Amino acid sequence: MAFADTFKALSDPVRRQILELLKAGSLSAGEIGSHFDMTGATVSYHLKILKQADLIFESKEKNYIYYQLNTSVLEEILVWLTGLKEEATHEAQ
Protein backbone atom coordinates (compact mmCIF):
# COMPACT_ATOMS: atom_id res chain seq x y z
CA MET A 1 0.00 0.00 0.00
CA ALA A 2 1.25 3.46 -0.86
CA PHE A 3 0.27 6.03 1.73
CA ALA A 4 0.35 8.74 -0.98
CA ASP A 5 -2.49 7.00 -2.85
CA THR A 6 -4.39 6.51 0.38
CA PHE A 7 -4.16 10.11 1.49
CA LYS A 8 -4.97 11.35 -2.03
CA ALA A 9 -8.12 9.22 -1.98
CA LEU A 10 -9.08 10.43 1.48
CA SER A 11 -8.52 14.09 0.58
CA ASP A 12 -11.76 14.28 -1.40
CA PRO A 13 -14.99 14.78 0.59
CA VAL A 14 -17.07 12.72 -1.86
CA ARG A 15 -14.75 9.73 -1.44
CA ARG A 16 -14.92 10.10 2.33
CA GLN A 17 -18.74 10.09 2.06
CA ILE A 18 -18.57 6.92 -0.03
CA LEU A 19 -16.49 5.26 2.68
CA GLU A 20 -19.05 6.38 5.26
CA LEU A 21 -21.82 4.76 3.19
CA LEU A 22 -19.87 1.52 2.96
CA LYS A 23 -19.54 1.30 6.75
CA ALA A 24 -23.06 -0.13 6.78
CA GLY A 25 -22.18 -2.88 4.30
CA SER A 26 -21.60 -3.56 0.64
CA LEU A 27 -23.32 -1.44 -2.01
CA SER A 28 -23.48 -1.42 -5.79
CA ALA A 29 -22.28 1.58 -7.79
CA GLY A 30 -25.90 2.50 -8.47
CA GLU A 31 -26.76 2.40 -4.78
CA ILE A 32 -23.75 4.57 -4.00
CA GLY A 33 -24.61 6.97 -6.82
CA SER A 34 -28.16 7.41 -5.56
CA HIS A 35 -26.75 9.37 -2.59
CA PHE A 36 -25.06 11.96 -4.81
CA ASP A 37 -26.01 14.43 -7.50
CA MET A 38 -23.42 13.31 -10.06
CA THR A 39 -23.16 11.17 -13.16
CA GLY A 40 -22.47 7.46 -13.09
CA ALA A 41 -19.10 8.16 -14.73
CA THR A 42 -18.14 10.45 -11.86
CA VAL A 43 -19.14 7.86 -9.28
CA SER A 44 -17.08 5.27 -11.18
CA TYR A 45 -14.09 7.63 -11.14
CA HIS A 46 -14.29 8.02 -7.35
CA LEU A 47 -14.66 4.25 -6.90
CA LYS A 48 -11.61 3.71 -9.11
CA ILE A 49 -9.50 6.06 -6.96
CA LEU A 50 -10.67 4.30 -3.79
CA LYS A 51 -9.85 0.89 -5.30
CA GLN A 52 -6.39 2.05 -6.39
CA ALA A 53 -5.74 3.13 -2.82
CA ASP A 54 -6.96 -0.30 -1.59
CA LEU A 55 -9.56 1.40 0.59
CA ILE A 56 -12.34 -0.63 -1.02
CA PHE A 57 -12.64 -3.86 -2.94
CA GLU A 58 -15.28 -5.24 -5.23
CA SER A 59 -17.06 -8.54 -5.50
CA LYS A 60 -19.33 -9.74 -8.28
CA GLU A 61 -22.73 -11.27 -7.72
CA LYS A 62 -24.67 -12.21 -10.84
CA ASN A 63 -24.82 -9.04 -12.95
CA TYR A 64 -23.82 -6.65 -10.16
CA ILE A 65 -20.56 -5.45 -8.67
CA TYR A 66 -20.66 -4.66 -4.97
CA TYR A 67 -18.15 -2.48 -3.16
CA GLN A 68 -16.96 -3.02 0.41
CA LEU A 69 -14.55 -1.34 2.79
CA ASN A 70 -11.08 -2.82 3.04
CA THR A 71 -10.65 -2.47 6.78
CA SER A 72 -7.11 -3.90 6.79
CA VAL A 73 -5.80 -0.81 4.99
CA LEU A 74 -7.66 1.45 7.39
CA GLU A 75 -6.10 -0.44 10.30
CA GLU A 76 -2.61 0.04 8.81
CA ILE A 77 -3.21 3.79 8.58
CA LEU A 78 -4.40 3.92 12.19
CA VAL A 79 -1.36 1.99 13.41
CA TRP A 80 0.96 4.33 11.51
CA LEU A 81 -0.80 7.47 12.78
CA THR A 82 -0.85 6.15 16.35
CA GLY A 83 2.87 5.48 16.10
CA LEU A 84 3.47 9.05 14.99
CA LYS A 85 1.46 10.39 17.89
CA GLU A 86 3.30 8.19 20.38
CA GLU A 87 6.69 9.32 19.04
CA ALA A 88 5.69 12.99 19.18
CA THR A 89 4.37 12.59 22.73
CA HIS A 90 7.53 10.75 23.82
CA GLU A 91 9.81 13.44 22.30
CA ALA A 92 7.83 16.23 23.99
CA GLN A 93 8.47 14.79 27.44
JSON list of C-alpha atoms in Angstrom, two decimals:
[
{"chain": "A", "resi": 1, "resn": "MET", "atom": "CA", "xyz": [0.00, 0.00, 0.00]},
{"chain": "A", "resi": 2, "resn": "ALA", "atom": "CA", "xyz": [1.25, 3.46, -0.86]},
{"chain": "A", "resi": 3, "resn": "PHE", "atom": "CA", "xyz": [0.27, 6.03, 1.73]},
{"chain": "A", "resi": 4, "resn": "ALA", "atom": "CA", "xyz": [0.35, 8.74, -0.98]},
{"chain": "A", "resi": 5, "resn": "ASP", "atom": "CA", "xyz": [-2.49, 7.00, -2.85]},
{"chain": "A", "resi": 6, "resn": "THR", "atom": "CA", "xyz": [-4.39, 6.51, 0.38]},
{"chain": "A", "resi": 7, "resn": "PHE", "atom": "CA", "xyz": [-4.16, 10.11, 1.49]},
{"chain": "A", "resi": 8, "resn": "LYS", "atom": "CA", "xyz": [-4.97, 11.35, -2.03]},
{"chain": "A", "resi": 9, "resn": "ALA", "atom": "CA", "xyz": [-8.12, 9.22, -1.98]},
{"chain": "A", "resi": 10, "resn": "LEU", "atom": "CA", "xyz": [-9.08, 10.43, 1.48]},
{"chain": "A", "resi": 11, "resn": "SER", "atom": "CA", "xyz": [-8.52, 14.09, 0.58]},
{"chain": "A", "resi": 12, "resn": "ASP", "atom": "CA", "xyz": [-11.76, 14.28, -1.40]},
{"chain": "A", "resi": 13, "resn": "PRO", "atom": "CA", "xyz": [-14.99, 14.78, 0.59]},
{"chain": "A", "resi": 14, "resn": "VAL", "atom": "CA", "xyz": [-17.07, 12.72, -1.86]},
{"chain": "A", "resi": 15, "resn": "ARG", "atom": "CA", "xyz": [-14.75, 9.73, -1.44]},
{"chain": "A", "resi": 16, "resn": "ARG", "atom": "CA", "xyz": [-14.92, 10.10, 2.33]},
{"chain": "A", "resi": 17, "resn": "GLN", "atom": "CA", "xyz": [-18.74, 10.09, 2.06]},
{"chain": "A", "resi": 18, "resn": "ILE", "atom": "CA", "xyz": [-18.57, 6.92, -0.03]},
{"chain": "A", "resi": 19, "resn": "LEU", "atom": "CA", "xyz": [-16.49, 5.26, 2.68]},
{"chain": "A", "resi": 20, "resn": "GLU", "atom": "CA", "xyz": [-19.05, 6.38, 5.26]},
{"chain": "A", "resi": 21, "resn": "LEU", "atom": "CA", "xyz": [-21.82, 4.76, 3.19]},
{"chain": "A", "resi": 22, "resn": "LEU", "atom": "CA", "xyz": [-19.87, 1.52, 2.96]},
{"chain": "A", "resi": 23, "resn": "LYS", "atom": "CA", "xyz": [-19.54, 1.30, 6.75]},
{"chain": "A", "resi": 24, "resn": "ALA", "atom": "CA", "xyz": [-23.06, -0.13, 6.78]},
{"chain": "A", "resi": 25, "resn": "GLY", "atom": "CA", "xyz": [-22.18, -2.88, 4.30]},
{"chain": "A", "resi": 26, "resn": "SER", "atom": "CA", "xyz": [-21.60, -3.56, 0.64]},
{"chain": "A", "resi": 27, "resn": "LEU", "atom": "CA", "xyz": [-23.32, -1.44, -2.01]},
{"chain": "A", "resi": 28, "resn": "SER", "atom": "CA", "xyz": [-23.48, -1.42, -5.79]},
{"chain": "A", "resi": 29, "resn": "ALA", "atom": "CA", "xyz": [-22.28, 1.58, -7.79]},
{"chain": "A", "resi": 30, "resn": "GLY", "atom": "CA", "xyz": [-25.90, 2.50, -8.47]},
{"chain": "A", "resi": 31, "resn": "GLU", "atom": "CA", "xyz": [-26.76, 2.40, -4.78]},
{"chain": "A", "resi": 32, "resn": "ILE", "atom": "CA", "xyz": [-23.75, 4.57, -4.00]},
{"chain": "A", "resi": 33, "resn": "GLY", "atom": "CA", "xyz": [-24.61, 6.97, -6.82]},
{"chain": "A", "resi": 34, "resn": "SER", "atom": "CA", "xyz": [-28.16, 7.41, -5.56]},
{"chain": "A", "resi": 35, "resn": "HIS", "atom": "CA", "xyz": [-26.75, 9.37, -2.59]},
{"chain": "A", "resi": 36, "resn": "PHE", "atom": "CA", "xyz": [-25.06, 11.96, -4.81]},
{"chain": "A", "resi": 37, "resn": "ASP", "atom": "CA", "xyz": [-26.01, 14.43, -7.50]},
{"chain": "A", "resi": 38, "resn": "MET", "atom": "CA", "xyz": [-23.42, 13.31, -10.06]},
{"chain": "A", "resi": 39, "resn": "THR", "atom": "CA", "xyz": [-23.16, 11.17, -13.16]},
{"chain": "A", "resi": 40, "resn": "GLY", "atom": "CA", "xyz": [-22.47, 7.46, -13.09]},
{"chain": "A", "resi": 41, "resn": "ALA", "atom": "CA", "xyz": [-19.10, 8.16, -14.73]},
{"chain": "A", "resi": 42, "resn": "THR", "atom": "CA", "xyz": [-18.14, 10.45, -11.86]},
{"chain": "A", "resi": 43, "resn": "VAL", "atom": "CA", "xyz": [-19.14, 7.86, -9.28]},
{"chain": "A", "resi": 44, "resn": "SER", "atom": "CA", "xyz": [-17.08, 5.27, -11.18]},
{"chain": "A", "resi": 45, "resn": "TYR", "atom": "CA", "xyz": [-14.09, 7.63, -11.14]},
{"chain": "A", "resi": 46, "resn": "HIS", "atom": "CA", "xyz": [-14.29, 8.02, -7.35]},
{"chain": "A", "resi": 47, "resn": "LEU", "atom": "CA", "xyz": [-14.66, 4.25, -6.90]},
{"chain": "A", "resi": 48, "resn": "LYS", "atom": "CA", "xyz": [-11.61, 3.71, -9.11]},
{"chain": "A", "resi": 49, "resn": "ILE", "atom": "CA", "xyz": [-9.50, 6.06, -6.96]},
{"chain": "A", "resi": 50, "resn": "LEU", "atom": "CA", "xyz": [-10.67, 4.30, -3.79]},
{"chain": "A", "resi": 51, "resn": "LYS", "atom": "CA", "xyz": [-9.85, 0.89, -5.30]},
{"chain": "A", "resi": 52, "resn": "GLN", "atom": "CA", "xyz": [-6.39, 2.05, -6.39]},
{"chain": "A", "resi": 53, "resn": "ALA", "atom": "CA", "xyz": [-5.74, 3.13, -2.82]},
{"chain": "A", "resi": 54, "resn": "ASP", "atom": "CA", "xyz": [-6.96, -0.30, -1.59]},
{"chain": "A", "resi": 55, "resn": "LEU", "atom": "CA", "xyz": [-9.56, 1.40, 0.59]},
{"chain": "A", "resi": 56, "resn": "ILE", "atom": "CA", "xyz": [-12.34, -0.63, -1.02]},
{"chain": "A", "resi": 57, "resn": "PHE", "atom": "CA", "xyz": [-12.64, -3.86, -2.94]},
{"chain": "A", "resi": 58, "resn": "GLU", "atom": "CA", "xyz": [-15.28, -5.24, -5.23]},
{"chain": "A", "resi": 59, "resn": "SER", "atom": "CA", "xyz": [-17.06, -8.54, -5.50]},
{"chain": "A", "resi": 60, "resn": "LYS", "atom": "CA", "xyz": [-19.33, -9.74, -8.28]},
{"chain": "A", "resi": 61, "resn": "GLU", "atom": "CA", "xyz": [-22.73, -11.27, -7.72]},
{"chain": "A", "resi": 62, "resn": "LYS", "atom": "CA", "xyz": [-24.67, -12.21, -10.84]},
{"chain": "A", "resi": 63, "resn": "ASN", "atom": "CA", "xyz": [-24.82, -9.04, -12.95]},
{"chain": "A", "resi": 64, "resn": "TYR", "atom": "CA", "xyz": [-23.82, -6.65, -10.16]},
{"chain": "A", "resi": 65, "resn": "ILE", "atom": "CA", "xyz": [-20.56, -5.45, -8.67]},
{"chain": "A", "resi": 66, "resn": "TYR", "atom": "CA", "xyz": [-20.66, -4.66, -4.97]},
{"chain": "A", "resi": 67, "resn": "TYR", "atom": "CA", "xyz": [-18.15, -2.48, -3.16]},
{"chain": "A", "resi": 68, "resn": "GLN", "atom": "CA", "xyz": [-16.96, -3.02, 0.41]},
{"chain": "A", "resi": 69, "resn": "LEU", "atom": "CA", "xyz": [-14.55, -1.34, 2.79]},
{"chain": "A", "resi": 70, "resn": "ASN", "atom": "CA", "xyz": [-11.08, -2.82, 3.04]},
{"chain": "A", "resi": 71, "resn": "THR", "atom": "CA", "xyz": [-10.65, -2.47, 6.78]},
{"chain": "A", "resi": 72, "resn": "SER", "atom": "CA", "xyz": [-7.11, -3.90, 6.79]},
{"chain": "A", "resi": 73, "resn": "VAL", "atom": "CA", "xyz": [-5.80, -0.81, 4.99]},
{"chain": "A", "resi": 74, "resn": "LEU", "atom": "CA", "xyz": [-7.66, 1.45, 7.39]},
{"chain": "A", "resi": 75, "resn": "GLU", "atom": "CA", "xyz": [-6.10, -0.44, 10.30]},
{"chain": "A", "resi": 76, "resn": "GLU", "atom": "CA", "xyz": [-2.61, 0.04, 8.81]},
{"chain": "A", "resi": 77, "resn": "ILE", "atom": "CA", "xyz": [-3.21, 3.79, 8.58]},
{"chain": "A", "resi": 78, "resn": "LEU", "atom": "CA", "xyz": [-4.40, 3.92, 12.19]},
{"chain": "A", "resi": 79, "resn": "VAL", "atom": "CA", "xyz": [-1.36, 1.99, 13.41]},
{"chain": "A", "resi": 80, "resn": "TRP", "atom": "CA", "xyz": [0.96, 4.33, 11.51]},
{"chain": "A", "resi": 81, "resn": "LEU", "atom": "CA", "xyz": [-0.80, 7.47, 12.78]},
{"chain": "A", "resi": 82, "resn": "THR", "atom": "CA", "xyz": [-0.85, 6.15, 16.35]},
{"chain": "A", "resi": 83, "resn": "GLY", "atom": "CA", "xyz": [2.87, 5.48, 16.10]},
{"chain": "A", "resi": 84, "resn": "LEU", "atom": "CA", "xyz": [3.47, 9.05, 14.99]},
{"chain": "A", "resi": 85, "resn": "LYS", "atom": "CA", "xyz": [1.46, 10.39, 17.89]},
{"chain": "A", "resi": 86, "resn": "GLU", "atom": "CA", "xyz": [3.30, 8.19, 20.38]},
{"chain": "A", "resi": 87, "resn": "GLU", "atom": "CA", "xyz": [6.69, 9.32, 19.04]},
{"chain": "A", "resi": 88, "resn": "ALA", "atom": "CA", "xyz": [5.69, 12.99, 19.18]},
{"chain": "A", "resi": 89, "resn": "THR", "atom": "CA", "xyz": [4.37, 12.59, 22.73]},
{"chain": "A", "resi": 90, "resn": "HIS", "atom": "CA", "xyz": [7.53, 10.75, 23.82]},
{"chain": "A", "resi": 91, "resn": "GLU", "atom": "CA", "xyz": [9.81, 13.44, 22.30]},
{"chain": "A", "resi": 92, "resn": "ALA", "atom": "CA", "xyz": [7.83, 16.23, 23.99]},
{"chain": "A", "resi": 93, "resn": "GLN", "atom": "CA", "xyz": [8.47, 14.79, 27.44]}
]
